[in-house]
Amino acid sequence: MRDDHTLDDQQLAPASTGRSDEAPSSEQVGRPAPGNPEQARRGLTDRNPSRALTRLTTAGNRMAAALRGVPKLLGDGEKARVAIAAGAICCLGLASFAQTSTDVTGETAQPDVFAAYSEREVAERAVDRSLDRSLPDTLAPESAAPESTAPAAEGGDPDLAGSEPATEPAPEPEPEPQVVDPGPVAGLTVAQMDNAKAIVRTGRDMGVERRGLIIAVATAMQESNLYNLASGVVPESTNHPNQGVGWDHDSVGLFQQRASTGWGPVHKLMDPAYATQQFLHALQRVPGWQQMRLTAAAQAVQVSAYPDHYAKHEARATQVVDAIVPGWN
């Protein structure tokens, strides 16, 4: 080879294949020799330098775009700034390879495509490893909650330290009003008051509410004036303890109930407790008696010839019941 870089022996040139030497094909010009990596690298560079420059520019733009997304993944912390700085250095390296330079012979040197691509691949892998190792804060695993270290209260049980304060016990229900033994009220005699007490105690044992006992006392006031009466028509009734004799058919006792109409045996009807039970059982079978007027509820049980006479006893009956069971509202 001479100093002008031309072949000494023209016989070493490849034989003509019928193509013009002035217009060599892309397959012939710059084709690297098989098995020679160095020639392959130089041949690729010399074959199309403008295309290699375009590829380098495109790779640099992609790298810059990838770096712009790093803050979104890593946040604005120290790791993000380190990754951006490393990427910027890689981009500057690619740009330096893309610049043309002049060697000592005065010829323009073409960029080394393989070297640039190798450095780009190294830079991309470095960024990938940085992304893998540095998860953003939103993806970081939550740390376990620290165990409670609240100190035990002074003088308290250490085993109960940090536990929620004990809830106050539910208030106890108010005690049920109790039956007392008052003296006569509402103008009653001792005998009348004792009969009223018998009515109220029996009703309480049955679980009847206050309204029902007021109706019972008012009914007894109207029927017998709160006296346990025998009947002159039923001589048997006088054989039992009584407080007088009435003459209203065969009616007996506090509620003037008749054995002939199914209220019960005479000897039982003369017992104030049994007579009260019979009355209250009949009252509880009246639909809606709790919402009825007192006189209407009493009349539904007694079927009296004077249905409106029960109403006049409501105030006194209420006073009597409240005296026997104070605070029952």
Coordinates of C-alpha atoms in Angstrom, one line a residue:
M1 CA 0.0 0.0 0.0
R2 CA 1.4 3.4 -0.9
D3 CA 1.3 6.6 1.1
D4 CA -1.8 7.8 -0.8
H5 CA -3.7 4.8 0.6
T6 CA -4.1 3.2 -2.8
L7 CA -3.4 -0.4 -3.7
D8 CA 0.0 -1.2 -5.1
D9 CA -1.2 -4.3 -7.0
Q10 CA -4.3 -3.8 -9.0
Q11 CA -4.6 -7.6 -9.3
L12 CA -5.6 -7.7 -5.6
A13 CA -8.8 -5.7 -6.4
P14 CA -11.9 -7.8 -6.7
A15 CA -13.0 -8.9 -10.2
S16 CA -15.6 -6.9 -12.0
T17 CA -19.1 -8.4 -11.9
G18 CA -20.5 -6.3 -14.7
R19 CA -21.3 -3.4 -12.4
S20 CA -19.7 0.1 -13.0
D21 CA -16.9 0.9 -10.5
E22 CA -18.2 4.5 -10.4
A23 CA -21.6 3.4 -8.9
P24 CA -20.9 0.6 -6.4
S25 CA -23.9 -1.1 -4.8
S26 CA -24.6 -0.9 -1.0
E27 CA -23.8 -4.6 -0.7
Q28 CA -20.3 -4.0 -2.1
V29 CA -19.2 -0.7 -0.6
G30 CA -18.3 -0.9 3.1
R31 CA -19.2 -4.5 3.6
P32 CA -17.3 -5.9 6.5
A33 CA -15.1 -9.0 6.2
P34 CA -16.6 -12.0 7.9
G35 CA -15.0 -12.9 11.3
N36 CA -13.5 -9.4 11.8
P37 CA -15.4 -7.5 14.5
E38 CA -13.2 -4.4 14.2
Q39 CA -13.8 -4.2 10.5
A40 CA -17.5 -4.8 11.1
R41 CA -17.6 -1.9 13.6
R42 CA -15.7 0.4 11.2
G43 CA -17.7 -0.7 8.2
L44 CA -21.0 0.1 9.9
T45 CA -19.7 3.5 10.9
D46 CA -18.3 4.3 7.4
R47 CA -21.3 2.9 5.6
N48 CA -23.9 5.5 6.7
P49 CA -22.6 8.1 9.2
S50 CA -25.7 10.3 8.9
R51 CA -28.0 7.4 9.9
A52 CA -25.8 6.6 12.9
L53 CA -26.0 10.2 14.0
T54 CA -29.8 10.2 13.7
R55 CA -29.9 7.0 15.8
L56 CA -27.7 8.6 18.5
T57 CA -29.9 11.7 18.6
T58 CA -33.0 9.6 18.9
A59 CA -31.5 7.6 21.7
G60 CA -30.5 10.8 23.5
N61 CA -34.0 12.2 23.2
R62 CA -35.5 8.9 24.6
M63 CA -33.1 9.0 27.5
A64 CA -34.1 12.6 28.3
A65 CA -37.8 11.7 28.2
A66 CA -37.1 8.8 30.5
L67 CA -35.3 11.1 32.9
R68 CA -38.2 13.5 33.0
G69 CA -40.4 10.7 34.4
V70 CA -38.0 9.9 37.2
P71 CA -39.4 12.5 39.7
K72 CA -42.9 11.1 39.3
L73 CA -41.6 7.7 40.3
L74 CA -39.1 8.6 43.0
G75 CA -40.5 11.9 44.2
D76 CA -38.5 15.0 44.7
G77 CA -36.0 13.5 47.1
E78 CA -32.3 12.8 47.0
K79 CA -32.6 9.6 45.0
A80 CA -34.5 11.4 42.2
R81 CA -31.7 14.1 42.0
V82 CA -29.0 11.4 41.8
A83 CA -30.8 9.5 39.1
I84 CA -31.4 12.7 37.0
A85 CA -27.7 13.7 37.4
A86 CA -26.5 10.3 36.3
G87 CA -28.8 10.4 33.3
A88 CA -27.7 13.9 32.3
I89 CA -24.1 12.7 32.3
C90 CA -25.0 9.8 30.0
C91 CA -26.8 12.2 27.6
L92 CA -23.7 14.5 27.6
G93 CA -21.6 11.4 26.7
L94 CA -23.9 10.5 23.8
A95 CA -23.8 14.1 22.6
S96 CA -20.0 14.2 22.7
F97 CA -19.9 11.0 20.5
A98 CA -22.3 12.6 18.1
Q99 CA -20.1 15.7 17.6
T100 CA -17.7 15.5 14.7
S101 CA -14.0 16.0 15.4
T102 CA -10.9 16.5 13.2
D103 CA -8.0 14.1 13.6
V104 CA -4.3 14.8 13.0
T105 CA -4.6 14.0 9.3
G106 CA -7.2 16.7 8.8
E107 CA -10.0 14.2 8.0
T108 CA -13.3 14.3 9.8
A109 CA -13.8 11.4 12.2
Q110 CA -17.2 9.7 12.2
P111 CA -18.9 8.8 15.5
D112 CA -18.3 5.3 16.8
V113 CA -21.8 3.8 16.6
F114 CA -21.0 0.6 18.6
A115 CA -19.3 2.5 21.4
A116 CA -22.2 5.0 21.7
Y117 CA -24.8 2.2 21.7
S118 CA -22.8 0.3 24.4
E119 CA -22.6 3.4 26.6
R120 CA -26.3 4.1 26.0
E121 CA -27.2 0.5 27.1
V122 CA -25.0 0.8 30.2
A123 CA -26.8 4.0 31.1
E124 CA -30.3 2.6 30.6
R125 CA -29.4 -0.5 32.7
A126 CA -28.1 1.8 35.4
V127 CA -31.4 3.8 35.4
D128 CA -33.4 0.5 35.5
R129 CA -31.4 -0.7 38.5
S130 CA -31.9 2.6 40.2
L131 CA -35.7 2.4 39.6
D132 CA -35.8 -1.2 40.9
R133 CA -34.0 -0.4 44.1
S134 CA -35.7 2.9 44.9
L135 CA -39.5 2.4 45.2
P136 CA -41.6 5.6 45.4
D137 CA -42.9 6.5 48.9
T138 CA -46.5 5.5 47.8
L139 CA -45.3 1.9 47.1
A140 CA -43.1 1.5 50.2
P141 CA -44.3 -1.2 52.6
E142 CA -46.1 0.2 55.7
S143 CA -44.1 -0.1 58.8
A144 CA -45.5 -2.1 61.7
A145 CA -47.3 0.0 64.3
P146 CA -45.2 0.4 67.4
E147 CA -46.4 -1.5 70.4
S148 CA -48.1 0.5 73.1
T149 CA -45.6 1.6 75.7
A150 CA -48.0 3.6 77.9
P151 CA -46.8 3.5 81.4
A152 CA -49.0 1.9 84.1
A153 CA -51.0 4.3 86.1
E154 CA -49.6 5.1 89.4
G155 CA -50.8 2.6 91.9
G156 CA -52.6 0.6 89.2
D157 CA -52.2 -2.8 87.8
P158 CA -49.3 -3.0 85.3
D159 CA -51.1 -5.7 83.3
L160 CA -53.8 -3.2 82.5
A161 CA -51.5 -0.5 81.3
G162 CA -52.4 0.9 77.9
S163 CA -55.9 -0.6 77.9
E164 CA -59.0 1.4 77.4
P165 CA -60.6 2.8 80.5
A166 CA -63.4 0.7 81.9
T167 CA -66.8 1.9 81.0
E168 CA -69.1 3.0 83.8
P169 CA -71.7 0.3 84.7
A170 CA -75.1 0.9 83.4
P171 CA -77.4 2.6 85.9
E172 CA -79.6 0.2 87.8
P173 CA -83.3 0.4 87.0
E174 CA -85.4 2.3 89.3
P175 CA -87.0 0.1 92.0
E176 CA -90.5 -1.0 91.5
P177 CA -93.0 1.0 93.5
Q178 CA -94.0 -0.9 96.6
V179 CA -97.5 -1.3 98.2
V180 CA -97.7 0.5 101.5
D181 CA -100.3 0.5 104.2
P182 CA -101.6 4.1 104.5
G183 CA -104.5 5.3 106.5
P184 CA -107.9 6.2 104.9
V185 CA -107.8 8.9 102.2
A186 CA -110.4 10.5 99.9
G187 CA -113.1 10.4 102.7
L188 CA -113.0 6.6 103.1
T189 CA -113.6 4.7 106.4
V190 CA -111.1 2.2 107.6
A191 CA -113.2 -0.7 106.3
Q192 CA -113.5 0.9 102.9
M193 CA -109.7 1.6 102.8
D194 CA -108.9 -2.0 103.7
N195 CA -111.1 -3.2 100.8
A196 CA -109.3 -0.8 98.5
K197 CA -106.0 -2.2 99.7
A198 CA -107.2 -5.7 99.0
I199 CA -108.1 -4.7 95.4
V200 CA -104.8 -3.0 94.8
R201 CA -102.7 -5.8 96.2
T202 CA -104.5 -8.5 94.2
G203 CA -104.1 -6.4 91.0
R204 CA -100.4 -5.9 91.6
D205 CA -99.9 -9.7 92.1
M206 CA -101.6 -10.2 88.8
G207 CA -99.3 -7.7 87.1
V208 CA -102.2 -5.3 86.1
E209 CA -101.1 -1.8 85.3
R210 CA -102.1 1.2 87.3
R211 CA -104.9 2.2 85.0
G212 CA -106.6 -1.1 85.5
L213 CA -106.5 -0.8 89.3
I214 CA -108.0 2.7 89.2
I215 CA -110.9 1.3 87.1
A216 CA -111.4 -1.6 89.6
V217 CA -111.5 0.7 92.7
A218 CA -113.9 3.2 91.0
T219 CA -116.2 0.3 90.0
A220 CA -116.3 -1.1 93.6
M221 CA -117.1 2.4 94.8
Q222 CA -120.1 2.6 92.5
E223 CA -121.3 -1.1 93.0
S224 CA -121.0 -1.5 96.8
N225 CA -119.5 1.7 98.1
L226 CA -116.4 -0.3 98.8
Y227 CA -118.1 -2.6 101.3
N228 CA -118.2 -6.4 101.0
L229 CA -122.0 -7.0 100.9
A230 CA -124.0 -10.2 101.2
S231 CA -127.4 -10.5 99.4
G232 CA -130.8 -10.8 101.1
V233 CA -131.9 -12.9 98.1
V234 CA -129.1 -15.4 98.6
P235 CA -129.2 -16.5 102.3
E236 CA -126.0 -18.5 101.8
S237 CA -124.0 -15.3 101.4
T238 CA -124.8 -14.2 104.9
N239 CA -122.9 -17.2 106.2
H240 CA -119.6 -15.6 105.1
P241 CA -117.8 -12.6 106.5
N242 CA -119.6 -9.5 105.2
Q243 CA -120.1 -5.8 105.9
G244 CA -123.7 -5.5 105.1
V245 CA -126.6 -6.9 103.1
G246 CA -127.8 -5.7 99.7
W247 CA -131.0 -6.5 97.8
D248 CA -130.0 -6.1 94.1
H249 CA -131.1 -9.5 92.8
D250 CA -128.5 -12.2 93.7
S251 CA -125.5 -9.8 93.5
V252 CA -122.8 -10.2 96.2
G253 CA -119.4 -8.9 97.2
L254 CA -117.4 -5.8 96.4
F255 CA -118.3 -5.9 92.7
Q256 CA -121.9 -7.2 93.2
Q257 CA -121.3 -10.2 90.9
R258 CA -124.0 -12.8 90.4
A259 CA -123.4 -16.5 90.7
S260 CA -126.4 -17.1 88.4
T261 CA -124.6 -15.4 85.5
G262 CA -121.4 -17.3 85.8
W263 CA -119.2 -15.1 87.9
G264 CA -118.4 -18.0 90.3
P265 CA -119.6 -19.7 93.5
V266 CA -121.2 -17.5 96.2
H267 CA -118.7 -18.4 98.9
K268 CA -115.8 -17.4 96.6
L269 CA -117.5 -14.2 95.4
M270 CA -117.7 -13.1 99.1
D271 CA -113.8 -13.2 99.1
P272 CA -112.5 -9.7 98.1
A273 CA -109.4 -11.1 96.5
Y274 CA -111.3 -13.7 94.3
A275 CA -113.9 -11.1 93.3
T276 CA -111.1 -8.7 92.3
Q277 CA -109.5 -11.4 90.2
Q278 CA -112.8 -12.1 88.4
F279 CA -113.3 -8.5 87.6
L280 CA -109.7 -7.9 86.3
H281 CA -109.7 -11.0 84.1
A282 CA -112.9 -9.8 82.5
L283 CA -111.5 -6.3 82.0
Q284 CA -108.3 -7.6 80.3
R285 CA -110.5 -9.4 77.8
V286 CA -112.0 -6.1 76.7
P287 CA -110.2 -4.9 73.5
G288 CA -108.4 -1.6 73.9
W289 CA -109.6 -1.1 77.5
Q290 CA -106.4 0.9 78.3
Q291 CA -107.4 3.6 75.9
M292 CA -111.1 3.7 76.8
R293 CA -112.8 6.2 79.2
L294 CA -113.0 4.8 82.7
T295 CA -116.8 4.6 82.7
A296 CA -116.8 2.9 79.3
A297 CA -114.3 0.2 80.4
A298 CA -116.2 -0.5 83.6
Q299 CA -119.5 -0.7 81.8
A300 CA -118.0 -3.2 79.3
V301 CA -117.4 -5.5 82.3
Q302 CA -120.4 -4.8 84.6
V303 CA -123.2 -4.2 82.0
S304 CA -124.9 -1.9 84.5
A305 CA -128.2 -0.2 84.1
Y306 CA -126.4 3.1 85.0
P307 CA -123.3 3.1 82.6
D308 CA -122.3 6.6 83.2
H309 CA -122.2 6.5 87.0
Y310 CA -118.6 5.1 87.2
A311 CA -117.1 8.3 85.9
K312 CA -117.8 10.3 89.1
H313 CA -115.5 8.1 91.1
E314 CA -112.4 8.4 88.9
A315 CA -110.7 11.2 90.9
R316 CA -111.2 9.6 94.3
A317 CA -110.1 6.1 93.0
T318 CA -106.9 7.7 91.6
Q319 CA -106.2 9.3 95.0
V320 CA -106.7 6.0 96.8
V321 CA -104.4 3.9 94.4
D322 CA -101.6 6.5 94.5
A323 CA -101.8 6.5 98.4
I324 CA -101.4 2.7 98.4
V325 CA -98.7 2.6 95.8
P326 CA -96.8 5.9 96.0
G327 CA -94.8 7.1 93.0
W328 CA -96.5 4.7 90.6
N329 CA -97.1 6.8 87.5

